[in-house]
Amino acid sequence: MEIKIRQVNGVTVLDLSGRITLGDGTGQLRSAMQDALAAGSKKILLNLQDVTYIDSAGLGELVSGYTTVKNAGGELKLLNLSKKVKDLLVITKLLTVFDIKDDETAAIASFS
């Protein structure tokens, strides 16, 4: 998995690509979110547009990240879910947990 980090209007955007699976994918994602929090960013947007697959460990990492950011007083939102990833969140009933956006500009503006 590759992660590109950028700042847009005070929001840390993590552009993820590849697979979020047990091992490298989940470890990289966890580190990137922890680094963002450690750097003081409490508004994190995960852009999943180029994510091709998420396994159960990847889903767990998304939930863990959501909880960690929320407990730190921040917000974590998801952007650009593929149909496959969105279907997975529906099946696991996690779709209602996350704030999911389809447009980056609207997503950035939605952070309070």
PDB file of N, CA and C in Angstrom:
ATOM      1  N   MET A   1       0.836  -1.174   0.000  1.00  0.00           N
ATOM      2  CA  MET A   1       0.000   0.000   0.000  1.00  0.00           C
ATOM      3  C   MET A   1       0.880   1.236   0.000  1.00  0.00           C
ATOM      4  N   GLU A   2       0.422   2.254  -0.703  1.00  0.00           N
ATOM      5  CA  GLU A   2       1.120   3.537  -0.707  1.00  0.00           C
ATOM      6  C   GLU A   2       0.233   4.582  -0.044  1.00  0.00           C
ATOM      7  N   ILE A   3       0.869   5.490   0.678  1.00  0.00           N
ATOM      8  CA  ILE A   3       0.151   6.572   1.334  1.00  0.00           C
ATOM      9  C   ILE A   3       0.848   7.879   0.996  1.00  0.00           C
ATOM     10  N   LYS A   4       0.091   8.810   0.445  1.00  0.00           N
ATOM     11  CA  LYS A   4       0.598  10.157   0.210  1.00  0.00           C
ATOM     12  C   LYS A   4      -0.147  11.087   1.155  1.00  0.00           C
ATOM     13  N   ILE A   5       0.609  11.940   1.830  1.00  0.00           N
ATOM     14  CA  ILE A   5       0.029  12.827   2.828  1.00  0.00           C
ATOM     15  C   ILE A   5       0.111  14.252   2.327  1.00  0.00           C
ATOM     16  N   ARG A   6      -0.991  14.948   2.428  1.00  0.00           N
ATOM     17  CA  ARG A   6      -1.007  16.362   2.039  1.00  0.00           C
ATOM     18  C   ARG A   6      -1.926  17.130   2.977  1.00  0.00           C
ATOM     19  N   GLN A   7      -1.728  18.433   3.017  1.00  0.00           N
ATOM     20  CA  GLN A   7      -2.536  19.327   3.847  1.00  0.00           C
ATOM     21  C   GLN A   7      -3.415  20.180   2.950  1.00  0.00           C
ATOM     22  N   VAL A   8      -4.704  20.235   3.281  1.00  0.00           N
ATOM     23  CA  VAL A   8      -5.632  21.074   2.538  1.00  0.00           C
ATOM     24  C   VAL A   8      -6.471  21.837   3.554  1.00  0.00           C
ATOM     25  N   ASN A   9      -6.274  23.144   3.657  1.00  0.00           N
ATOM     26  CA  ASN A   9      -7.070  24.003   4.550  1.00  0.00           C
ATOM     27  C   ASN A   9      -7.150  23.454   5.973  1.00  0.00           C
ATOM     28  N   GLY A  10      -6.020  23.019   6.515  1.00  0.00           N
ATOM     29  CA  GLY A  10      -5.984  22.536   7.892  1.00  0.00           C
ATOM     30  C   GLY A  10      -6.407  21.094   8.081  1.00  0.00           C
ATOM     31  N   VAL A  11      -6.711  20.427   6.993  1.00  0.00           N
ATOM     32  CA  VAL A  11      -7.106  19.013   7.058  1.00  0.00           C
ATOM     33  C   VAL A  11      -5.970  18.168   6.486  1.00  0.00           C
ATOM     34  N   THR A  12      -5.607  17.106   7.219  1.00  0.00           N
ATOM     35  CA  THR A  12      -4.602  16.174   6.717  1.00  0.00           C
ATOM     36  C   THR A  12      -5.309  15.134   5.860  1.00  0.00           C
ATOM     37  N   VAL A  13      -4.930  15.092   4.595  1.00  0.00           N
ATOM     38  CA  VAL A  13      -5.537  14.139   3.664  1.00  0.00           C
ATOM     39  C   VAL A  13      -4.530  13.028   3.405  1.00  0.00           C
ATOM     40  N   LEU A  14      -4.949  11.792   3.664  1.00  0.00           N
ATOM     41  CA  LEU A  14      -4.110  10.635   3.370  1.00  0.00           C
ATOM     42  C   LEU A  14      -4.675   9.968   2.128  1.00  0.00           C
ATOM     43  N   ASP A  15      -3.933  10.049   1.019  1.00  0.00           N
ATOM     44  CA  ASP A  15      -4.341   9.394  -0.218  1.00  0.00           C
ATOM     45  C   ASP A  15      -3.793   7.974  -0.190  1.00  0.00           C
ATOM     46  N   LEU A  16      -4.681   7.012  -0.058  1.00  0.00           N
ATOM     47  CA  LEU A  16      -4.274   5.614   0.049  1.00  0.00           C
ATOM     48  C   LEU A  16      -4.445   4.936  -1.298  1.00  0.00           C
ATOM     49  N   SER A  17      -3.512   4.040  -1.625  1.00  0.00           N
ATOM     50  CA  SER A  17      -3.669   3.247  -2.842  1.00  0.00           C
ATOM     51  C   SER A  17      -3.141   1.844  -2.595  1.00  0.00           C
ATOM     52  N   GLY A  18      -3.778   0.891  -3.245  1.00  0.00           N
ATOM     53  CA  GLY A  18      -3.374  -0.501  -3.093  1.00  0.00           C
ATOM     54  C   GLY A  18      -4.315  -1.246  -2.169  1.00  0.00           C
ATOM     55  N   ARG A  19      -3.765  -2.170  -1.433  1.00  0.00           N
ATOM     56  CA  ARG A  19      -4.556  -3.034  -0.570  1.00  0.00           C
ATOM     57  C   ARG A  19      -4.299  -2.720   0.899  1.00  0.00           C
ATOM     58  N   ILE A  20      -5.376  -2.678   1.686  1.00  0.00           N
ATOM     59  CA  ILE A  20      -5.239  -2.512   3.127  1.00  0.00           C
ATOM     60  C   ILE A  20      -5.482  -3.886   3.721  1.00  0.00           C
ATOM     61  N   THR A  21      -4.396  -4.575   3.989  1.00  0.00           N
ATOM     62  CA  THR A  21      -4.492  -5.954   4.468  1.00  0.00           C
ATOM     63  C   THR A  21      -3.573  -6.154   5.658  1.00  0.00           C
ATOM     64  N   LEU A  22      -3.761  -7.278   6.315  1.00  0.00           N
ATOM     65  CA  LEU A  22      -2.938  -7.611   7.468  1.00  0.00           C
ATOM     66  C   LEU A  22      -1.461  -7.527   7.098  1.00  0.00           C
ATOM     67  N   GLY A  23      -0.702  -6.876   7.936  1.00  0.00           N
ATOM     68  CA  GLY A  23       0.729  -6.749   7.668  1.00  0.00           C
ATOM     69  C   GLY A  23       1.072  -5.328   7.300  1.00  0.00           C
ATOM     70  N   ASP A  24       1.711  -5.187   6.160  1.00  0.00           N
ATOM     71  CA  ASP A  24       2.198  -3.875   5.749  1.00  0.00           C
ATOM     72  C   ASP A  24       1.098  -2.830   5.642  1.00  0.00           C
ATOM     73  N   GLY A  25       0.001  -3.175   5.027  1.00  0.00           N
ATOM     74  CA  GLY A  25      -1.066  -2.196   4.791  1.00  0.00           C
ATOM     75  C   GLY A  25      -1.598  -1.609   6.075  1.00  0.00           C
ATOM     76  N   THR A  26      -1.929  -2.474   7.027  1.00  0.00           N
ATOM     77  CA  THR A  26      -2.496  -1.979   8.273  1.00  0.00           C
ATOM     78  C   THR A  26      -1.447  -1.235   9.098  1.00  0.00           C
ATOM     79  N   GLY A  27      -0.226  -1.738   9.087  1.00  0.00           N
ATOM     80  CA  GLY A  27       0.843  -1.083   9.835  1.00  0.00           C
ATOM     81  C   GLY A  27       1.145   0.307   9.293  1.00  0.00           C
ATOM     82  N   GLN A  28       1.179   0.424   7.972  1.00  0.00           N
ATOM     83  CA  GLN A  28       1.437   1.728   7.357  1.00  0.00           C
ATOM     84  C   GLN A  28       0.328   2.719   7.669  1.00  0.00           C
ATOM     85  N   LEU A  29      -0.904   2.237   7.580  1.00  0.00           N
ATOM     86  CA  LEU A  29      -2.039   3.118   7.847  1.00  0.00           C
ATOM     87  C   LEU A  29      -2.025   3.587   9.302  1.00  0.00           C
ATOM     88  N   ARG A  30      -1.788   2.657  10.230  1.00  0.00           N
ATOM     89  CA  ARG A  30      -1.731   3.005  11.651  1.00  0.00           C
ATOM     90  C   ARG A  30      -0.643   4.042  11.892  1.00  0.00           C
ATOM     91  N   SER A  31       0.541   3.820  11.341  1.00  0.00           N
ATOM     92  CA  SER A  31       1.650   4.761  11.525  1.00  0.00           C
ATOM     93  C   SER A  31       1.329   6.134  10.960  1.00  0.00           C
ATOM     94  N   ALA A  32       0.726   6.155   9.771  1.00  0.00           N
ATOM     95  CA  ALA A  32       0.405   7.442   9.137  1.00  0.00           C
ATOM     96  C   ALA A  32      -0.599   8.228   9.971  1.00  0.00           C
ATOM     97  N   MET A  33      -1.607   7.549  10.518  1.00  0.00           N
ATOM     98  CA  MET A  33      -2.595   8.247  11.334  1.00  0.00           C
ATOM     99  C   MET A  33      -1.983   8.712  12.648  1.00  0.00           C
ATOM    100  N   GLN A  34      -1.140   7.872  13.256  1.00  0.00           N
ATOM    101  CA  GLN A  34      -0.485   8.260  14.500  1.00  0.00           C
ATOM    102  C   GLN A  34       0.453   9.441  14.279  1.00  0.00           C
ATOM    103  N   ASP A  35       1.168   9.424  13.161  1.00  0.00           N
ATOM    104  CA  ASP A  35       2.064  10.532  12.839  1.00  0.00           C
ATOM    105  C   ASP A  35       1.285  11.833  12.663  1.00  0.00           C
ATOM    106  N   ALA A  36       0.134  11.737  11.997  1.00  0.00           N
ATOM    107  CA  ALA A  36      -0.690  12.934  11.781  1.00  0.00           C
ATOM    108  C   ALA A  36      -1.167  13.490  13.118  1.00  0.00           C
ATOM    109  N   LEU A  37      -1.621  12.596  14.006  1.00  0.00           N
ATOM    110  CA  LEU A  37      -2.073  13.045  15.332  1.00  0.00           C
ATOM    111  C   LEU A  37      -0.916  13.646  16.118  1.00  0.00           C
ATOM    112  N   ALA A  38       0.241  12.997  16.053  1.00  0.00           N
ATOM    113  CA  ALA A  38       1.411  13.486  16.783  1.00  0.00           C
ATOM    114  C   ALA A  38       1.850  14.855  16.272  1.00  0.00           C
ATOM    115  N   ALA A  39       1.600  15.108  14.999  1.00  0.00           N
ATOM    116  CA  ALA A  39       1.960  16.400  14.411  1.00  0.00           C
ATOM    117  C   ALA A  39       0.913  17.471  14.723  1.00  0.00           C
ATOM    118  N   GLY A  40      -0.139  17.075  15.444  1.00  0.00           N
ATOM    119  CA  GLY A  40      -1.135  18.051  15.864  1.00  0.00           C
ATOM    120  C   GLY A  40      -2.378  18.122  14.995  1.00  0.00           C
ATOM    121  N   SER A  41      -2.439  17.297  13.960  1.00  0.00           N
ATOM    122  CA  SER A  41      -3.617  17.310  13.101  1.00  0.00           C
ATOM    123  C   SER A  41      -4.743  16.507  13.737  1.00  0.00           C
ATOM    124  N   LYS A  42      -5.874  17.143  13.895  1.00  0.00           N
ATOM    125  CA  LYS A  42      -7.028  16.454  14.465  1.00  0.00           C
ATOM    126  C   LYS A  42      -8.136  16.316  13.433  1.00  0.00           C
ATOM    127  N   LYS A  43      -7.878  16.733  12.211  1.00  0.00           N
ATOM    128  CA  LYS A  43      -8.839  16.596  11.123  1.00  0.00           C
ATOM    129  C   LYS A  43      -8.172  15.742  10.046  1.00  0.00           C
ATOM    130  N   ILE A  44      -8.631  14.496   9.952  1.00  0.00           N
ATOM    131  CA  ILE A  44      -7.975  13.557   9.046  1.00  0.00           C
ATOM    132  C   ILE A  44      -9.000  13.003   8.063  1.00  0.00           C
ATOM    133  N   LEU A  45      -8.637  13.048   6.802  1.00  0.00           N
ATOM    134  CA  LEU A  45      -9.501  12.551   5.731  1.00  0.00           C
ATOM    135  C   LEU A  45      -8.760  11.429   5.001  1.00  0.00           C
ATOM    136  N   LEU A  46      -9.353  10.239   4.993  1.00  0.00           N
ATOM    137  CA  LEU A  46      -8.745   9.108   4.290  1.00  0.00           C
ATOM    138  C   LEU A  46      -9.369   8.997   2.911  1.00  0.00           C
ATOM    139  N   ASN A  47      -8.563   9.239   1.886  1.00  0.00           N
ATOM    140  CA  ASN A  47      -9.042   9.132   0.510  1.00  0.00           C
ATOM    141  C   ASN A  47      -8.794   7.698   0.030  1.00  0.00           C
ATOM    142  N   LEU A  48      -9.875   6.949  -0.117  1.00  0.00           N
ATOM    143  CA  LEU A  48      -9.769   5.523  -0.468  1.00  0.00           C
ATOM    144  C   LEU A  48     -10.004   5.262  -1.942  1.00  0.00           C
ATOM    145  N   GLN A  49      -9.911   6.292  -2.767  1.00  0.00           N
ATOM    146  CA  GLN A  49     -10.236   6.163  -4.188  1.00  0.00           C
ATOM    147  C   GLN A  49      -9.446   5.049  -4.881  1.00  0.00           C
ATOM    148  N   ASP A  50      -8.178   4.905  -4.542  1.00  0.00           N
ATOM    149  CA  ASP A  50      -7.341   3.920  -5.232  1.00  0.00           C
ATOM    150  C   ASP A  50      -7.084   2.671  -4.393  1.00  0.00           C
ATOM    151  N   VAL A  51      -7.915   2.456  -3.381  1.00  0.00           N
ATOM    152  CA  VAL A  51      -7.806   1.226  -2.587  1.00  0.00           C
ATOM    153  C   VAL A  51      -8.555   0.117  -3.319  1.00  0.00           C
ATOM    154  N   THR A  52      -7.859  -0.963  -3.593  1.00  0.00           N
ATOM    155  CA  THR A  52      -8.454  -2.041  -4.383  1.00  0.00           C
ATOM    156  C   THR A  52      -9.047  -3.151  -3.538  1.00  0.00           C
ATOM    157  N   TYR A  53      -8.615  -3.248  -2.302  1.00  0.00           N
ATOM    158  CA  TYR A  53      -9.085  -4.348  -1.464  1.00  0.00           C
ATOM    159  C   TYR A  53      -8.828  -4.021   0.000  1.00  0.00           C
ATOM    160  N   ILE A  54      -9.788  -4.384   0.849  1.00  0.00           N
ATOM    161  CA  ILE A  54      -9.614  -4.260   2.301  1.00  0.00           C
ATOM    162  C   ILE A  54     -10.029  -5.580   2.919  1.00  0.00           C
ATOM    163  N   ASP A  55      -9.154  -6.177   3.722  1.00  0.00           N
ATOM    164  CA  ASP A  55      -9.542  -7.407   4.419  1.00  0.00           C
ATOM    165  C   ASP A  55     -10.042  -7.052   5.815  1.00  0.00           C
ATOM    166  N   SER A  56     -10.347  -8.067   6.609  1.00  0.00           N
ATOM    167  CA  SER A  56     -10.909  -7.818   7.934  1.00  0.00           C
ATOM    168  C   SER A  56      -9.925  -7.047   8.819  1.00  0.00           C
ATOM    169  N   ALA A  57      -8.643  -7.298   8.662  1.00  0.00           N
ATOM    170  CA  ALA A  57      -7.648  -6.554   9.440  1.00  0.00           C
ATOM    171  C   ALA A  57      -7.649  -5.081   9.021  1.00  0.00           C
ATOM    172  N   GLY A  58      -7.824  -4.831   7.737  1.00  0.00           N
ATOM    173  CA  GLY A  58      -7.902  -3.461   7.244  1.00  0.00           C
ATOM    174  C   GLY A  58      -9.119  -2.735   7.786  1.00  0.00           C
ATOM    175  N   LEU A  59     -10.256  -3.432   7.812  1.00  0.00           N
ATOM    176  CA  LEU A  59     -11.460  -2.837   8.399  1.00  0.00           C
ATOM    177  C   LEU A  59     -11.227  -2.518   9.869  1.00  0.00           C
ATOM    178  N   GLY A  60     -10.580  -3.462  10.565  1.00  0.00           N
ATOM    179  CA  GLY A  60     -10.272  -3.244  11.968  1.00  0.00           C
ATOM    180  C   GLY A  60      -9.383  -2.029  12.162  1.00  0.00           C
ATOM    181  N   GLU A  61      -8.444  -1.837  11.247  1.00  0.00           N
ATOM    182  CA  GLU A  61      -7.540  -0.692  11.346  1.00  0.00           C
ATOM    183  C   GLU A  61      -8.290   0.615  11.115  1.00  0.00           C
ATOM    184  N   LEU A  62      -9.258   0.612  10.197  1.00  0.00           N
ATOM    185  CA  LEU A  62     -10.072   1.811   9.978  1.00  0.00           C
ATOM    186  C   LEU A  62     -10.853   2.164  11.245  1.00  0.00           C
ATOM    187  N   VAL A  63     -11.451   1.151  11.869  1.00  0.00           N
ATOM    188  CA  VAL A  63     -12.220   1.375  13.092  1.00  0.00           C
ATOM    189  C   VAL A  63     -11.299   1.837  14.217  1.00  0.00           C
ATOM    190  N   SER A  64     -10.143   1.193  14.337  1.00  0.00           N
ATOM    191  CA  SER A  64      -9.172   1.579  15.356  1.00  0.00           C
ATOM    192  C   SER A  64      -8.717   3.024  15.156  1.00  0.00           C
ATOM    193  N   GLY A  65      -8.442   3.375  13.909  1.00  0.00           N
ATOM    194  CA  GLY A  65      -8.035   4.746  13.608  1.00  0.00           C
ATOM    195  C   GLY A  65      -9.123   5.746  13.938  1.00  0.00           C
ATOM    196  N   TYR A  66     -10.355   5.387  13.592  1.00  0.00           N
ATOM    197  CA  TYR A  66     -11.496   6.251  13.889  1.00  0.00           C
ATOM    198  C   TYR A  66     -11.577   6.498  15.399  1.00  0.00           C
ATOM    199  N   THR A  67     -11.463   5.427  16.175  1.00  0.00           N
ATOM    200  CA  THR A  67     -11.553   5.518  17.630  1.00  0.00           C
ATOM    201  C   THR A  67     -10.403   6.344  18.204  1.00  0.00           C
ATOM    202  N   THR A  68      -9.196   6.082  17.710  1.00  0.00           N
ATOM    203  CA  THR A  68      -8.023   6.807  18.204  1.00  0.00           C
ATOM    204  C   THR A  68      -8.151   8.305  17.948  1.00  0.00           C
ATOM    205  N   VAL A  69      -8.541   8.653  16.730  1.00  0.00           N
ATOM    206  CA  VAL A  69      -8.674  10.068  16.378  1.00  0.00           C
ATOM    207  C   VAL A  69      -9.798  10.715  17.193  1.00  0.00           C
ATOM    208  N   LYS A  70     -10.921  10.017  17.327  1.00  0.00           N
ATOM    209  CA  LYS A  70     -12.047  10.563  18.081  1.00  0.00           C
ATOM    210  C   LYS A  70     -11.677  10.758  19.549  1.00  0.00           C
ATOM    211  N   ASN A  71     -10.976   9.795  20.140  1.00  0.00           N
ATOM    212  CA  ASN A  71     -10.557   9.907  21.539  1.00  0.00           C
ATOM    213  C   ASN A  71      -9.549  11.034  21.754  1.00  0.00           C
ATOM    214  N   ALA A  72      -8.842  11.403  20.698  1.00  0.00           N
ATOM    215  CA  ALA A  72      -7.888  12.514  20.779  1.00  0.00           C
ATOM    216  C   ALA A  72      -8.578  13.852  20.516  1.00  0.00           C
ATOM    217  N   GLY A  73      -9.909  13.810  20.356  1.00  0.00           N
ATOM    218  CA  GLY A  73     -10.650  15.042  20.127  1.00  0.00           C
ATOM    219  C   GLY A  73     -10.703  15.452  18.674  1.00  0.00           C
ATOM    220  N   GLY A  74     -10.399  14.524  17.781  1.00  0.00           N
ATOM    221  CA  GLY A  74     -10.385  14.848  16.365  1.00  0.00           C
ATOM    222  C   GLY A  74     -11.510  14.192  15.590  1.00  0.00           C
ATOM    223  N   GLU A  75     -11.424  14.346  14.277  1.00  0.00           N
ATOM    224  CA  GLU A  75     -12.417  13.756  13.383  1.00  0.00           C
ATOM    225  C   GLU A  75     -11.703  12.998  12.278  1.00  0.00           C
ATOM    226  N   LEU A  76     -12.247  11.841  11.941  1.00  0.00           N
ATOM    227  CA  LEU A  76     -11.731  11.043  10.830  1.00  0.00           C
ATOM    228  C   LEU A  76     -12.885  10.776   9.879  1.00  0.00           C
ATOM    229  N   LYS A  77     -12.688  11.100   8.623  1.00  0.00           N
ATOM    230  CA  LYS A  77     -13.725  10.879   7.621  1.00  0.00           C
ATOM    231  C   LYS A  77     -13.133  10.104   6.454  1.00  0.00           C
ATOM    232  N   LEU A  78     -14.010   9.441   5.713  1.00  0.00           N
ATOM    233  CA  LEU A  78     -13.592   8.657   4.558  1.00  0.00           C
ATOM    234  C   LEU A  78     -14.061   9.340   3.283  1.00  0.00           C
ATOM    235  N   LEU A  79     -13.247   9.243   2.243  1.00  0.00           N
ATOM    236  CA  LEU A  79     -13.546   9.905   0.972  1.00  0.00           C
ATOM    237  C   LEU A  79     -13.391   8.920  -0.178  1.00  0.00           C
ATOM    238  N   ASN A  80     -14.287   9.025  -1.142  1.00  0.00           N
ATOM    239  CA  ASN A  80     -14.181   8.301  -2.416  1.00  0.00           C
ATOM    240  C   ASN A  80     -14.085   6.780  -2.267  1.00  0.00           C
ATOM    241  N   LEU A  81     -15.087   6.211  -1.657  1.00  0.00           N
ATOM    242  CA  LEU A  81     -15.100   4.753  -1.537  1.00  0.00           C
ATOM    243  C   LEU A  81     -15.437   4.125  -2.883  1.00  0.00           C
ATOM    244  N   SER A  82     -14.732   3.072  -3.219  1.00  0.00           N
ATOM    245  CA  SER A  82     -15.101   2.315  -4.417  1.00  0.00           C
ATOM    246  C   SER A  82     -16.364   1.517  -4.083  1.00  0.00           C
ATOM    247  N   LYS A  83     -17.047   1.023  -5.107  1.00  0.00           N
ATOM    248  CA  LYS A  83     -18.263   0.244  -4.861  1.00  0.00           C
ATOM    249  C   LYS A  83     -17.955  -0.976  -4.001  1.00  0.00           C
ATOM    250  N   LYS A  84     -16.836  -1.606  -4.284  1.00  0.00           N
ATOM    251  CA  LYS A  84     -16.456  -2.809  -3.533  1.00  0.00           C
ATOM    252  C   LYS A  84     -16.246  -2.489  -2.047  1.00  0.00           C
ATOM    253  N   VAL A  85     -15.544  -1.404  -1.761  1.00  0.00           N
ATOM    254  CA  VAL A  85     -15.285  -1.025  -0.370  1.00  0.00           C
ATOM    255  C   VAL A  85     -16.580  -0.583   0.301  1.00  0.00           C
ATOM    256  N   LYS A  86     -17.398   0.173  -0.426  1.00  0.00           N
ATOM    257  CA  LYS A  86     -18.665   0.629   0.147  1.00  0.00           C
ATOM    258  C   LYS A  86     -19.563  -0.565   0.466  1.00  0.00           C
ATOM    259  N   ASP A  87     -19.621  -1.536  -0.447  1.00  0.00           N
ATOM    260  CA  ASP A  87     -20.419  -2.745  -0.199  1.00  0.00           C
ATOM    261  C   ASP A  87     -19.915  -3.468   1.056  1.00  0.00           C
ATOM    262  N   LEU A  88     -18.612  -3.513   1.222  1.00  0.00           N
ATOM    263  CA  LEU A  88     -18.028  -4.160   2.394  1.00  0.00           C
ATOM    264  C   LEU A  88     -18.454  -3.452   3.686  1.00  0.00           C
ATOM    265  N   LEU A  89     -18.472  -2.122   3.655  1.00  0.00           N
ATOM    266  CA  LEU A  89     -18.889  -1.361   4.838  1.00  0.00           C
ATOM    267  C   LEU A  89     -20.383  -1.542   5.106  1.00  0.00           C
ATOM    268  N   VAL A  90     -21.162  -1.729   4.045  1.00  0.00           N
ATOM    269  CA  VAL A  90     -22.603  -1.979   4.220  1.00  0.00           C
ATOM    270  C   VAL A  90     -22.802  -3.338   4.873  1.00  0.00           C
ATOM    271  N   ILE A  91     -22.135  -4.351   4.357  1.00  0.00           N
ATOM    272  CA  ILE A  91     -22.290  -5.720   4.870  1.00  0.00           C
ATOM    273  C   ILE A  91     -21.899  -5.806   6.343  1.00  0.00           C
ATOM    274  N   THR A  92     -20.837  -5.099   6.697  1.00  0.00           N
ATOM    275  CA  THR A  92     -20.350  -5.148   8.079  1.00  0.00           C
ATOM    276  C   THR A  92     -21.027  -4.117   8.976  1.00  0.00           C
ATOM    277  N   LYS A  93     -21.952  -3.366   8.406  1.00  0.00           N
ATOM    278  CA  LYS A  93     -22.701  -2.325   9.124  1.00  0.00           C
ATOM    279  C   LYS A  93     -21.791  -1.205   9.642  1.00  0.00           C
ATOM    280  N   LEU A  94     -20.624  -1.063   9.053  1.00  0.00           N
ATOM    281  CA  LEU A  94     -19.712   0.013   9.446  1.00  0.00           C
ATOM    282  C   LEU A  94     -20.000   1.310   8.695  1.00  0.00           C
ATOM    283  N   LEU A  95     -20.873   1.227   7.698  1.00  0.00           N
ATOM    284  CA  LEU A  95     -21.197   2.416   6.911  1.00  0.00           C
ATOM    285  C   LEU A  95     -21.787   3.512   7.794  1.00  0.00           C
ATOM    286  N   THR A  96     -22.503   3.097   8.851  1.00  0.00           N
ATOM    287  CA  THR A  96     -23.131   4.078   9.736  1.00  0.00           C
ATOM    288  C   THR A  96     -22.148   4.655  10.757  1.00  0.00           C
ATOM    289  N   VAL A  97     -20.992   4.021  10.911  1.00  0.00           N
ATOM    290  CA  VAL A  97     -19.996   4.493  11.875  1.00  0.00           C
ATOM    291  C   VAL A  97     -19.225   5.688  11.313  1.00  0.00           C
ATOM    292  N   PHE A  98     -18.852   5.576  10.043  1.00  0.00           N
ATOM    293  CA  PHE A  98     -17.986   6.582   9.435  1.00  0.00           C
ATOM    294  C   PHE A  98     -18.787   7.686   8.749  1.00  0.00           C
ATOM    295  N   ASP A  99     -18.208   8.879   8.738  1.00  0.00           N
ATOM    296  CA  ASP A  99     -18.741   9.971   7.932  1.00  0.00           C
ATOM    297  C   ASP A  99     -18.063   9.826   6.568  1.00  0.00           C
ATOM    298  N   ILE A 100     -18.851   9.528   5.543  1.00  0.00           N
ATOM    299  CA  ILE A 100     -18.315   9.207   4.221  1.00  0.00           C
ATOM    300  C   ILE A 100     -18.713  10.283   3.229  1.00  0.00           C
ATOM    301  N   LYS A 101     -17.740  10.741   2.477  1.00  0.00           N
ATOM    302  CA  LYS A 101     -17.961  11.792   1.490  1.00  0.00           C
ATOM    303  C   LYS A 101     -17.518  11.315   0.112  1.00  0.00           C
ATOM    304  N   ASP A 102     -18.153  11.898  -0.913  1.00  0.00           N
ATOM    305  CA  ASP A 102     -17.795  11.565  -2.291  1.00  0.00           C
ATOM    306  C   ASP A 102     -17.045  12.687  -2.987  1.00  0.00           C
ATOM    307  N   ASP A 103     -17.018  13.869  -2.377  1.00  0.00           N
ATOM    308  CA  ASP A 103     -16.397  15.030  -3.009  1.00  0.00           C
ATOM    309  C   ASP A 103     -15.391  15.640  -2.033  1.00  0.00           C
ATOM    310  N   GLU A 104     -14.142  15.808  -2.483  1.00  0.00           N
ATOM    311  CA  GLU A 104     -13.103  16.279  -1.568  1.00  0.00           C
ATOM    312  C   GLU A 104     -13.363  17.690  -1.057  1.00  0.00           C
ATOM    313  N   THR A 105     -13.815  18.564  -1.909  1.00  0.00           N
ATOM    314  CA  THR A 105     -14.075  19.949  -1.487  1.00  0.00           C
ATOM    315  C   THR A 105     -15.143  19.974  -0.400  1.00  0.00           C
ATOM    316  N   ALA A 106     -16.209  19.218  -0.604  1.00  0.00           N
ATOM    317  CA  ALA A 106     -17.279  19.152   0.400  1.00  0.00           C
ATOM    318  C   ALA A 106     -16.777  18.481   1.676  1.00  0.00           C
ATOM    319  N   ALA A 107     -15.930  17.478   1.517  1.00  0.00           N
ATOM    320  CA  ALA A 107     -15.384  16.781   2.678  1.00  0.00           C
ATOM    321  C   ALA A 107     -14.521  17.724   3.515  1.00  0.00           C
ATOM    322  N   ILE A 108     -13.665  18.487   2.869  1.00  0.00           N
ATOM    323  CA  ILE A 108     -12.803  19.444   3.577  1.00  0.00           C
ATOM    324  C   ILE A 108     -13.670  20.483   4.296  1.00  0.00           C
ATOM    325  N   ALA A 109     -14.695  20.959   3.624  1.00  0.00           N
ATOM    326  CA  ALA A 109     -15.566  21.982   4.204  1.00  0.00           C
ATOM    327  C   ALA A 109     -16.387  21.439   5.373  1.00  0.00           C
ATOM    328  N   SER A 110     -16.595  20.129   5.412  1.00  0.00           N
ATOM    329  CA  SER A 110     -17.455  19.544   6.445  1.00  0.00           C
ATOM    330  C   SER A 110     -16.773  19.438   7.812  1.00  0.00           C
ATOM    331  N   PHE A 111     -15.457  19.588   7.840  1.00  0.00           N
ATOM    332  CA  PHE A 111     -14.768  19.548   9.136  1.00  0.00           C
ATOM    333  C   PHE A 111     -15.078  20.826   9.894  1.00  0.00           C
ATOM    334  N   SER A 112     -15.418  20.688  11.167  1.00  0.00           N
ATOM    335  CA  SER A 112     -15.786  21.872  11.953  1.00  0.00           C
ATOM    336  C   SER A 112     -14.562  22.520  12.547  1.00  0.00           C
TER     337      SER A 112
END
